[in-house]
PDB file of C-alpha atoms in Angstrom:
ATOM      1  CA  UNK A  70     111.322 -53.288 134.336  1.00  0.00           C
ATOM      2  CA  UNK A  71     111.051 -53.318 137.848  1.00  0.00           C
ATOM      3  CA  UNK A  72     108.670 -54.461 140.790  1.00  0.00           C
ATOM      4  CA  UNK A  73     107.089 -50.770 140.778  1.00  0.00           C
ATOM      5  CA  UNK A  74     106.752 -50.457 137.221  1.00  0.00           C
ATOM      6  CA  UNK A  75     104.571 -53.985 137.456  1.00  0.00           C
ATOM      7  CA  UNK A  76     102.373 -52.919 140.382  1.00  0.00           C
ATOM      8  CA  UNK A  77     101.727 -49.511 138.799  1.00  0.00           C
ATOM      9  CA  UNK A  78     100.284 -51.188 135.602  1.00  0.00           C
ATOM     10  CA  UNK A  79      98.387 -53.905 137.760  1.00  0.00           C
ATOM     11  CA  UNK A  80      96.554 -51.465 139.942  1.00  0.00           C
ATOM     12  CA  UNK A  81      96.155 -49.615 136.658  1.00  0.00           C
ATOM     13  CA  UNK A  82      93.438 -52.605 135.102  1.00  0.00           C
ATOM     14  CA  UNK A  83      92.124 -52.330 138.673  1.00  0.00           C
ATOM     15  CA  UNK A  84      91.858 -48.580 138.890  1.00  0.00           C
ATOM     16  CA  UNK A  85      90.130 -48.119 135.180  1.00  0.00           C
ATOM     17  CA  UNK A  86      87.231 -50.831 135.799  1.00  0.00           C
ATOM     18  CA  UNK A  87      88.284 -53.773 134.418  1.00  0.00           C
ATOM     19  CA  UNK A  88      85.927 -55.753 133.485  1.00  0.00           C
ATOM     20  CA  UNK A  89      86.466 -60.338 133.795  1.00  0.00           C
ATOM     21  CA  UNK A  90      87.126 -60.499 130.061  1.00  0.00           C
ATOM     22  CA  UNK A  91      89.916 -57.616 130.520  1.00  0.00           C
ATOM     23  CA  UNK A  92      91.384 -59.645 133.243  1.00  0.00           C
ATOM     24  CA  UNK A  93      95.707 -59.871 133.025  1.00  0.00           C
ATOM     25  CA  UNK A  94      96.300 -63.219 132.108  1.00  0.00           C
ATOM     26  CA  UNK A  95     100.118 -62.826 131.847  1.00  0.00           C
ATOM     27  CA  UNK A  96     103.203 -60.945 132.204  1.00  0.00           C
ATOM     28  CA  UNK A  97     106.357 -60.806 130.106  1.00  0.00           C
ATOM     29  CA  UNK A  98     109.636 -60.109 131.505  1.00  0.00           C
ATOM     30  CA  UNK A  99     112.589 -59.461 128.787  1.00  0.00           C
ATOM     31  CA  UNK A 100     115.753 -60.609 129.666  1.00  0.00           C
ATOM     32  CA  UNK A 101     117.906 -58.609 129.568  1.00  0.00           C
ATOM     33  CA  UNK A 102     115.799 -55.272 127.794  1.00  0.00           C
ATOM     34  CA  UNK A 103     117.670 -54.990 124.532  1.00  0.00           C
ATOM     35  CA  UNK A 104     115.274 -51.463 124.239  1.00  0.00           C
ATOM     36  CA  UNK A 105     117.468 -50.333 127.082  1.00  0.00           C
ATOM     37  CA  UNK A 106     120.999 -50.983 126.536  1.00  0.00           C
ATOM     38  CA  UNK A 107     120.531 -54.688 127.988  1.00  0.00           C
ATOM     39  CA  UNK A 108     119.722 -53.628 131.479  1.00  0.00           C
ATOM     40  CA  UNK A 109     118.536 -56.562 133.942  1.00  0.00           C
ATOM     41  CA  UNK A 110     115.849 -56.563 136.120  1.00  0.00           C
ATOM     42  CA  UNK A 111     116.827 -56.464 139.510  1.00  0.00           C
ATOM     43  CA  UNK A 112     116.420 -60.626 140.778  1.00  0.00           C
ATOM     44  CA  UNK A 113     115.107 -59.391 143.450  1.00  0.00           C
ATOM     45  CA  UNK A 114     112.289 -57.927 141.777  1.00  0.00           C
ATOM     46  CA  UNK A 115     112.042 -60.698 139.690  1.00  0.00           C
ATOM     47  CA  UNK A 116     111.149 -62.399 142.509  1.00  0.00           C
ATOM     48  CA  UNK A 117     108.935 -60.057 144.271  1.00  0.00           C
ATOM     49  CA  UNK A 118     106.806 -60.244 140.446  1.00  0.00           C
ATOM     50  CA  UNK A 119     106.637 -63.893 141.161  1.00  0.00           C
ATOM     51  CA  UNK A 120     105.165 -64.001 144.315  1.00  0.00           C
ATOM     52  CA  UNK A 121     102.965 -61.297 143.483  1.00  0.00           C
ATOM     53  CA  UNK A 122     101.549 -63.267 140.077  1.00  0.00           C
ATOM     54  CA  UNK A 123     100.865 -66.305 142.456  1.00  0.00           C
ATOM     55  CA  UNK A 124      97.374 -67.230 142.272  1.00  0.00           C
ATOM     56  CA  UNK A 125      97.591 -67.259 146.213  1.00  0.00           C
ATOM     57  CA  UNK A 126      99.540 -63.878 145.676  1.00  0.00           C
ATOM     58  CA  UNK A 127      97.774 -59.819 146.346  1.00  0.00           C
ATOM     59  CA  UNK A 128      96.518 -59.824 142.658  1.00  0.00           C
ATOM     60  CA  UNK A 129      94.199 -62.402 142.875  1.00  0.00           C
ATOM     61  CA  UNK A 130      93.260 -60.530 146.213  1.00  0.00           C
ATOM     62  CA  UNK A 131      92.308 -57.434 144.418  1.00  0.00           C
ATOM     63  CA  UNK A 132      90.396 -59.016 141.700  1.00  0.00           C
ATOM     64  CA  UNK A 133      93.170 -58.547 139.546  1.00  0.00           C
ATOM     65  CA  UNK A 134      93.619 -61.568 137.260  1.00  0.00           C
ATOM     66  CA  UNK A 135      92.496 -64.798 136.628  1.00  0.00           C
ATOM     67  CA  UNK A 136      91.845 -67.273 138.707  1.00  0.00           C
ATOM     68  CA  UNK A 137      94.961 -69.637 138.235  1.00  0.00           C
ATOM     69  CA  UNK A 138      97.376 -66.518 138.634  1.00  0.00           C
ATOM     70  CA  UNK A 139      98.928 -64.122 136.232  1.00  0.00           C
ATOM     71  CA  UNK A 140     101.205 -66.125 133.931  1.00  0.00           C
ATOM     72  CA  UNK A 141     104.915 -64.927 134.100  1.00  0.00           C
ATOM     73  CA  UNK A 142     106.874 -65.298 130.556  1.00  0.00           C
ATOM     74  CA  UNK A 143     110.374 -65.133 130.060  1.00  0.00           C
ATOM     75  CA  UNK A 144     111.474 -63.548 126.878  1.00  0.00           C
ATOM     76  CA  UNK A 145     114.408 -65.106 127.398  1.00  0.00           C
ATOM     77  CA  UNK A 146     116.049 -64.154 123.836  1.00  0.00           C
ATOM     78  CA  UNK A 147     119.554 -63.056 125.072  1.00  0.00           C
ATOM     79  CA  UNK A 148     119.050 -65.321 128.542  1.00  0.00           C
ATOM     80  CA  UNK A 149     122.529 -66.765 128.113  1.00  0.00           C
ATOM     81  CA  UNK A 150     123.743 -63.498 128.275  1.00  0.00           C
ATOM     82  CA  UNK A 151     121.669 -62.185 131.248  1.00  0.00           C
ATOM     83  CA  UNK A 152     123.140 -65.150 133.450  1.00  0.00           C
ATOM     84  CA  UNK A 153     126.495 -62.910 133.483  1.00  0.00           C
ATOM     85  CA  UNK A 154     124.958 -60.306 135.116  1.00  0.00           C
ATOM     86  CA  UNK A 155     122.895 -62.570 137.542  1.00  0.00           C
ATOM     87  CA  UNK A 156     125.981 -65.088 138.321  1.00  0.00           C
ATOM     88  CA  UNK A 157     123.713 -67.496 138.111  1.00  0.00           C
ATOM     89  CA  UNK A 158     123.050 -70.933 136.410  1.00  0.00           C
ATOM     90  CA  UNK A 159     120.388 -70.905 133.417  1.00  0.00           C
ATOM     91  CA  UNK A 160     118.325 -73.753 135.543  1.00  0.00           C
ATOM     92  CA  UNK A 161     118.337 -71.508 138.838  1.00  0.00           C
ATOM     93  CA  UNK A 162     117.544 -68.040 136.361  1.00  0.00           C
ATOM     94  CA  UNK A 163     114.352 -69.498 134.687  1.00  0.00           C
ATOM     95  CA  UNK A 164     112.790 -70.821 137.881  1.00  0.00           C
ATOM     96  CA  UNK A 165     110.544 -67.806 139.139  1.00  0.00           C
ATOM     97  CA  UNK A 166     109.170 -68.199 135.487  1.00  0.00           C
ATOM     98  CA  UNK A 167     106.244 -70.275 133.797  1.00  0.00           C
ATOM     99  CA  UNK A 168     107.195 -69.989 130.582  1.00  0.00           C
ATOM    100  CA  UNK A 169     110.641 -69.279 128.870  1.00  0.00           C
ATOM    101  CA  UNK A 170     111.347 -68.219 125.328  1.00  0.00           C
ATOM    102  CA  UNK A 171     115.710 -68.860 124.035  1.00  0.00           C
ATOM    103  CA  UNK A 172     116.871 -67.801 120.595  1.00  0.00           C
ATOM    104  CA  UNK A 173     119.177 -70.282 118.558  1.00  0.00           C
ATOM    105  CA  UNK A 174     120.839 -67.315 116.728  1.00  0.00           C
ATOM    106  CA  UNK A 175     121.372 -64.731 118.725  1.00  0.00           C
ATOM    107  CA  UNK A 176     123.646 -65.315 121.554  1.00  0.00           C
ATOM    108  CA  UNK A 177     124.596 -68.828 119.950  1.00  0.00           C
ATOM    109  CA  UNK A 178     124.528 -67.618 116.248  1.00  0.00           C
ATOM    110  CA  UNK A 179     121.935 -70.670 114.883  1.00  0.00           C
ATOM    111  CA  UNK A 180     121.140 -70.123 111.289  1.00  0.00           C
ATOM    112  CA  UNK A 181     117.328 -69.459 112.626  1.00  0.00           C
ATOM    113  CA  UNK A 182     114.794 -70.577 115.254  1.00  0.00           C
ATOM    114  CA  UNK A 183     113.879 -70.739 118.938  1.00  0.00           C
ATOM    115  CA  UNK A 184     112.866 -72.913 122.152  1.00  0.00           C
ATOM    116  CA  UNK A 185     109.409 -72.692 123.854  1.00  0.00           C
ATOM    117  CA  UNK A 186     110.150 -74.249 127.012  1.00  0.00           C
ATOM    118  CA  UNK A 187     107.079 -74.995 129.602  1.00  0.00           C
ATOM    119  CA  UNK A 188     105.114 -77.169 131.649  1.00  0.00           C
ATOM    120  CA  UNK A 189     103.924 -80.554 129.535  1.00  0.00           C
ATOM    121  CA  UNK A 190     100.318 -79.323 129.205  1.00  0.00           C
ATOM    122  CA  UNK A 191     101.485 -75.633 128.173  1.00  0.00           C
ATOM    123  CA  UNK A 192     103.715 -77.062 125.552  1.00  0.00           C
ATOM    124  CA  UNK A 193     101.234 -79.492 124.230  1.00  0.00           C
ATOM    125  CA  UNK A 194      99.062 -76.250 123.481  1.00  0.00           C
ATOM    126  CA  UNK A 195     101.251 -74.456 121.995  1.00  0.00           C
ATOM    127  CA  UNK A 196     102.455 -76.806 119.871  1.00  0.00           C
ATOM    128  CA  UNK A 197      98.780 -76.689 118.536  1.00  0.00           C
ATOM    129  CA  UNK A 198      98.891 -72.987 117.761  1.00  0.00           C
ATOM    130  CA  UNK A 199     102.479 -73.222 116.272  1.00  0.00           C
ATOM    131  CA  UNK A 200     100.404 -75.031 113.400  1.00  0.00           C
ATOM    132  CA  UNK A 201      97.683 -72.906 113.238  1.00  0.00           C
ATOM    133  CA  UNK A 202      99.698 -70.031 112.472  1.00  0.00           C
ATOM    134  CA  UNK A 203     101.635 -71.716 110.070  1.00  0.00           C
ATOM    135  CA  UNK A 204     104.783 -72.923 112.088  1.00  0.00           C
ATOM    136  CA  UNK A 205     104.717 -76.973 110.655  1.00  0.00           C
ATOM    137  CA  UNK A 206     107.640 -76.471 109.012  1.00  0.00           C
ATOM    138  CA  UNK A 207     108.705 -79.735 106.773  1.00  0.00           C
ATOM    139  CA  UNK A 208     112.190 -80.586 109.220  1.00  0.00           C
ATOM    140  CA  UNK A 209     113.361 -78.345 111.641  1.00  0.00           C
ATOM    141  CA  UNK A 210     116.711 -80.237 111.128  1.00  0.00           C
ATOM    142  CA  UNK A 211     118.617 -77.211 110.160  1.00  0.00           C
ATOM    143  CA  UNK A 212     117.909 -75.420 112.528  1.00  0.00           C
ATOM    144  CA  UNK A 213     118.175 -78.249 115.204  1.00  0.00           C
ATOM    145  CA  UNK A 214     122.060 -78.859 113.932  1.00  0.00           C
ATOM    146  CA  UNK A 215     123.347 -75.014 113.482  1.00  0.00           C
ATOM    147  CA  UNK A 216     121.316 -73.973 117.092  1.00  0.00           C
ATOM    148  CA  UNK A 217     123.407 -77.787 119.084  1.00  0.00           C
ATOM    149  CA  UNK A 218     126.462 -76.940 117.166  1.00  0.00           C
ATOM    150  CA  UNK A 219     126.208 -72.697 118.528  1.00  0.00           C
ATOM    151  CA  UNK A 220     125.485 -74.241 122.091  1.00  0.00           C
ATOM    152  CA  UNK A 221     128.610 -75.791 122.143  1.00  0.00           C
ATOM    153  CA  UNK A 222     130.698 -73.264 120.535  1.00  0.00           C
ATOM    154  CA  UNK A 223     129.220 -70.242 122.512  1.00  0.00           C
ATOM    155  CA  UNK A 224     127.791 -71.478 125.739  1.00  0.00           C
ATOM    156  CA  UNK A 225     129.979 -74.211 126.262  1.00  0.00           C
ATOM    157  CA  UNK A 226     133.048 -72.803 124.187  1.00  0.00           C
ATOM    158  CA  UNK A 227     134.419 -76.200 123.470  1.00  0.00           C
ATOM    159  CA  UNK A 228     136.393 -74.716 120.981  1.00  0.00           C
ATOM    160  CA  UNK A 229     138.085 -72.126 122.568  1.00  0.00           C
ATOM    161  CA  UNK A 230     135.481 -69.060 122.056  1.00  0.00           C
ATOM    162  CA  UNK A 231     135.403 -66.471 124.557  1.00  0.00           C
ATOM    163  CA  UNK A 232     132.910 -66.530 127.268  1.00  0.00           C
ATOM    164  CA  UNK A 233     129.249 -64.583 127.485  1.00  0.00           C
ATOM    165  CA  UNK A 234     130.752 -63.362 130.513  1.00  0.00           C
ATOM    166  CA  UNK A 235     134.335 -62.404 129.096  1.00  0.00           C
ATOM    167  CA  UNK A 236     132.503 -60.553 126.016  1.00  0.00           C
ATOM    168  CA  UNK A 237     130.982 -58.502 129.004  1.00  0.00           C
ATOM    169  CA  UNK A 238     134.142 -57.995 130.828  1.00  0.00           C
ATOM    170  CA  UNK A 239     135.552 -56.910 127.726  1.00  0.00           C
ATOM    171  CA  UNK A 240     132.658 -54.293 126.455  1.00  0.00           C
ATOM    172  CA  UNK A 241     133.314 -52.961 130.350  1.00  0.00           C
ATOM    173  CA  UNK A 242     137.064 -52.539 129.953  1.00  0.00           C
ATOM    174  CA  UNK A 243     136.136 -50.489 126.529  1.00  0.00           C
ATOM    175  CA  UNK A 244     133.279 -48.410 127.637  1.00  0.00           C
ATOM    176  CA  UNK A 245     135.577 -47.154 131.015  1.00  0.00           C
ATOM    177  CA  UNK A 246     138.191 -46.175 128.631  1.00  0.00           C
ATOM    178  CA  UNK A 247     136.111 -44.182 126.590  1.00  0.00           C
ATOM    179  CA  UNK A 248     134.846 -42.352 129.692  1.00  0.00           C
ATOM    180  CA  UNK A 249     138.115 -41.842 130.739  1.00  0.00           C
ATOM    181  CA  UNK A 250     138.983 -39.920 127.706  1.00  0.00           C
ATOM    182  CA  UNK A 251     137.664 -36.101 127.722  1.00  0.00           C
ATOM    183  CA  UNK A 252     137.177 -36.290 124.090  1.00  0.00           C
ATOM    184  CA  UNK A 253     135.535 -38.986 123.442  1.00  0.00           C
ATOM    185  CA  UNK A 254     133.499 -38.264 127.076  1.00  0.00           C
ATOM    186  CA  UNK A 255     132.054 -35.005 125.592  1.00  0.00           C
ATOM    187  CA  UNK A 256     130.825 -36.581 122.502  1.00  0.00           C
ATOM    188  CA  UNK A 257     128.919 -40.073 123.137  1.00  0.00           C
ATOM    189  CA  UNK A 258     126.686 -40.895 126.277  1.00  0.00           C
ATOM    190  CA  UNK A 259     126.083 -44.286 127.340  1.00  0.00           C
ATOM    191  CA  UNK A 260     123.128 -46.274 129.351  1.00  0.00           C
ATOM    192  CA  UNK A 261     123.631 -48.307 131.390  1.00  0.00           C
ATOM    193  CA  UNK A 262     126.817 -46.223 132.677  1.00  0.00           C
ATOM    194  CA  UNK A 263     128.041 -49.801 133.227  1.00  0.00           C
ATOM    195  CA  UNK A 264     127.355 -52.880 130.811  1.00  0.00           C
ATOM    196  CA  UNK A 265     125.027 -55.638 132.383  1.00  0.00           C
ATOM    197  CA  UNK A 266     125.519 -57.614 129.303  1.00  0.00           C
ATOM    198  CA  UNK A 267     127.905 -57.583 126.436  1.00  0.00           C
ATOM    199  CA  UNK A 268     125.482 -55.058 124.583  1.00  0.00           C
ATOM    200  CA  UNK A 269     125.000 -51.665 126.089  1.00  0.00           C
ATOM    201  CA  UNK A 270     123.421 -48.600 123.772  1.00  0.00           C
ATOM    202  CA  UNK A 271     125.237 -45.195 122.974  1.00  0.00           C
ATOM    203  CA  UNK A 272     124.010 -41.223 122.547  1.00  0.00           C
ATOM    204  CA  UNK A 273     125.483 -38.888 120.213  1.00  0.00           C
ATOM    205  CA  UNK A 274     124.789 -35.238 120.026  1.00  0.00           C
ATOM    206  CA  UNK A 275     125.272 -34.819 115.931  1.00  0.00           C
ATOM    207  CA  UNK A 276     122.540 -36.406 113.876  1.00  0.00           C
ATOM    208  CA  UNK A 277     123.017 -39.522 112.145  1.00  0.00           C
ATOM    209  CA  UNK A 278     124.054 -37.658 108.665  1.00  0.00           C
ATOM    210  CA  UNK A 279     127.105 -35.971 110.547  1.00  0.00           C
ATOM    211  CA  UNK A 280     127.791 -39.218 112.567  1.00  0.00           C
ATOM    212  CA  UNK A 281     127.864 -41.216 109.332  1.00  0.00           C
ATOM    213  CA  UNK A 282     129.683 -39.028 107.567  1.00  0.00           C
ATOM    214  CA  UNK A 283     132.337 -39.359 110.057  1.00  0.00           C
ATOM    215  CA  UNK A 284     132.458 -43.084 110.289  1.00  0.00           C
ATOM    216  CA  UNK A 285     132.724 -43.229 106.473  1.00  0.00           C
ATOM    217  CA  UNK A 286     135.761 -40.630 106.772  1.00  0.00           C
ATOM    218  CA  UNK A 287     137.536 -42.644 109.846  1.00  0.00           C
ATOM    219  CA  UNK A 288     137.229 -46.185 108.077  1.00  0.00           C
ATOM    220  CA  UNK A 289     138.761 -44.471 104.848  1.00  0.00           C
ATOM    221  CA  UNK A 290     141.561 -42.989 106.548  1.00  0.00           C
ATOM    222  CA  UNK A 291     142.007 -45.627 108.705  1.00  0.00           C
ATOM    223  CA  UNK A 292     140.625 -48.993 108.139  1.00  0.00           C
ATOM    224  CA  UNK A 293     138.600 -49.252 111.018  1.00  0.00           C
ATOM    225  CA  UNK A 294     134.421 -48.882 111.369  1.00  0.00           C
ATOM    226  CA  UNK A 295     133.637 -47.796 114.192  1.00  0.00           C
ATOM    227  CA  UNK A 296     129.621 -48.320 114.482  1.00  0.00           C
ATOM    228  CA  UNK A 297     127.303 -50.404 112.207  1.00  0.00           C
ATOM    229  CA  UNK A 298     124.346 -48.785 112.451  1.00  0.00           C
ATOM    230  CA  UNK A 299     123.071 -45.498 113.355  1.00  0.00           C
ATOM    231  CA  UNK A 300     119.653 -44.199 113.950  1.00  0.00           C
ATOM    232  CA  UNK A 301     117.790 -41.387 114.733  1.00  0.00           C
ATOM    233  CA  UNK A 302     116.562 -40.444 118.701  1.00  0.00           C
ATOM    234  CA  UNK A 303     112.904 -40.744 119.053  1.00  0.00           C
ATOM    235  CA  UNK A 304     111.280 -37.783 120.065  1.00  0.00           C
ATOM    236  CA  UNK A 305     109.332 -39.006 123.159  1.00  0.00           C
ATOM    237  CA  UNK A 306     112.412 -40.402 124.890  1.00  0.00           C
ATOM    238  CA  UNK A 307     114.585 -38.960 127.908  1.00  0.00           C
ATOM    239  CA  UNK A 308     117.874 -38.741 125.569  1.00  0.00           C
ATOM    240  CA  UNK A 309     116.163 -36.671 123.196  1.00  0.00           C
ATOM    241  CA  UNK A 310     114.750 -34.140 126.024  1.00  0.00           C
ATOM    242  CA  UNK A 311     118.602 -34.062 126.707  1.00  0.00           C
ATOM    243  CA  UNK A 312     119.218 -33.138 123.099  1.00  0.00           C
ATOM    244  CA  UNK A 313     121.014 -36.375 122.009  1.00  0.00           C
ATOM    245  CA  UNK A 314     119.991 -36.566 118.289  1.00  0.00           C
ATOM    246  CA  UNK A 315     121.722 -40.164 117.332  1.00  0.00           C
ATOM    247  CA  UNK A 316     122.004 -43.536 118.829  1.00  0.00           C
ATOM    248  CA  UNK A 317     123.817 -47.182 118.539  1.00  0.00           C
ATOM    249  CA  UNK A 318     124.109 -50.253 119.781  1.00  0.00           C
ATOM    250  CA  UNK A 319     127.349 -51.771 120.633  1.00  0.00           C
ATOM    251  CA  UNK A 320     127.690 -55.346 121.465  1.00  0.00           C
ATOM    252  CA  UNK A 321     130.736 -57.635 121.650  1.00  0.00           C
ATOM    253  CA  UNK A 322     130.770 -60.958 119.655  1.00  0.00           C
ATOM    254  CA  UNK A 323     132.972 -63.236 119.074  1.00  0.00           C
ATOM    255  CA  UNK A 324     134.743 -61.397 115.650  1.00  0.00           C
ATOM    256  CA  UNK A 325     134.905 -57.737 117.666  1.00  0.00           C
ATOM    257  CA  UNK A 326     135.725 -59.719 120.499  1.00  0.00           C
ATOM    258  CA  UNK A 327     139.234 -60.340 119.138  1.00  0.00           C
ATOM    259  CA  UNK A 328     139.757 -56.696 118.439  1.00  0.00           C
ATOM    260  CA  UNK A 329     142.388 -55.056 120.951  1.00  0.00           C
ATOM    261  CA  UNK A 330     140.396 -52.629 123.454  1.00  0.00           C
ATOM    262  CA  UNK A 331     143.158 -49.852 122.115  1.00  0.00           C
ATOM    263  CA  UNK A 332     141.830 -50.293 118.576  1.00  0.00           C
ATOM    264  CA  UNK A 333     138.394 -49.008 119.871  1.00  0.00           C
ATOM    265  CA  UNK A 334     139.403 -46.012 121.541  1.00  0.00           C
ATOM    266  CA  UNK A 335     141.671 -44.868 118.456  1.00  0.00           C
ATOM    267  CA  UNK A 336     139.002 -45.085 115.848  1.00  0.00           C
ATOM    268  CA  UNK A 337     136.435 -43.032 118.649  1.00  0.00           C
TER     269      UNK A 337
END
């Protein structure tokens, strides 16, 4: 997502008569876009989307939104592995942002749950519709415990656990050395070209039956999986015009993470 894509779909509502109770209320910026291999919007775009939700900003201008300002919403799932990429401090990251949405078991492997962090009047509200939809759970204890105890180990790493930023570094390392070698260069495609995160997504030419088939046949013979999961290009995207027919995620954890990068590139 960047600052064009946003004004396109603004002047968009503008463009197609909007009428007041059509009006853009808020925007949601995913960092970083899992969709996309874990690519990062460009800070400054992010900022440029600030100043241009601004109730003082050219939206309100043009009739645009509300008038308080377009809402900007972090969806802030894998945020303490976006702060890698921005070299920046979680504090400094969420700023441009109204609201801000963390997961306790992604990044920081919680046994469930999330943070809905806001202004006191925003929170107070959405406390309100957490019930309403069902969200009064008896104790959140649990969840409170595993999601402080994964903040320590995996943000803080009191334990020894390897950095958000070292899982990157490491994913980088692996991905270059793939590229370097013709073989496994002529058979998998990956965007970003680059990690931005420790998660980046891959493109295969076979379909997922021959791919699976394969990854079956290299763990038998040799003890090693290369891929999880597998899955089918969609037809309407850009990889599939370019006649990829499979795709994967790869991310580095802490388990993979102790892997040696020269175990990847044997099993590819």
């Amino acid at each position: 997502l960047t600052y064009d894509d946003v004004e396109i779909a603004l002047d968009s509502f503008l463009e197609g008569g909007m009428s007041p109770s059509d009006m853009v209320a808020a925007l949601i910026v995913e960092l970083p876009h899992r969709e996309i291999g874990g690519k990062c919007t460009p800070w400054p775009d992010i900022m440029k989307i600030r100043n241009k939700c601004r109730k003082d900003g050219v939206i309100e201008n043009s009739n645009k939104c509300r008038k308080d300002g377009v809402k900007l919403h972090c969806d802030g799932a894998r945020l303490f592995e976006a702060s890698t990429w921005y070299g920046m401090n979680l504090a400094d990251l969420v700023k441009p942002f109204d609201s801000v949405y963390i997961s306790f078991y992604k990044g920081l492997g919680g046994l469930s749950g999330a943070m809905l962090l806001g202004d006191k009047g925003f929170c107070v509200e959405a406390r309100k519709w957490l019930r309403r939809f069902g969200g009064n759970l008896y104790t959140l204890l649990p969840y409170v415990v595993s999601g402080w105890s994964g903040y320590k180990r995996y943000w803080k790493c009191r334990d020894g656990q390897m950095t958000f930023a070292q899982k990157r570094e490491k994913l980088t390392r692996i991905i270059a050395d793939m590229k370097a070698d013709e073989d496994i260069a002529n058979t998998v495609s990956f965007d970003p070209e680059v990690p931005e995160v420790n998660m980046i997504h891959g493109y295969l030419w076979s379909s997922p039956d021959q791919v699976n088939k394969a990854i079956a046949k290299v763990e038998d013979r040799h003890g090693i999986r290369v891929l999880k999961r597998v899955r089918p290009v969609g037809e309407a995207t850009s990889a599939h015009l370019e006649g990829f027919k499979s795709m994967f995620e790869l991310s580095i954890g802490e388990a993979n993470g102790q892997i040696q990068d020269e175990t990847f590139i044997s099993a590819w």
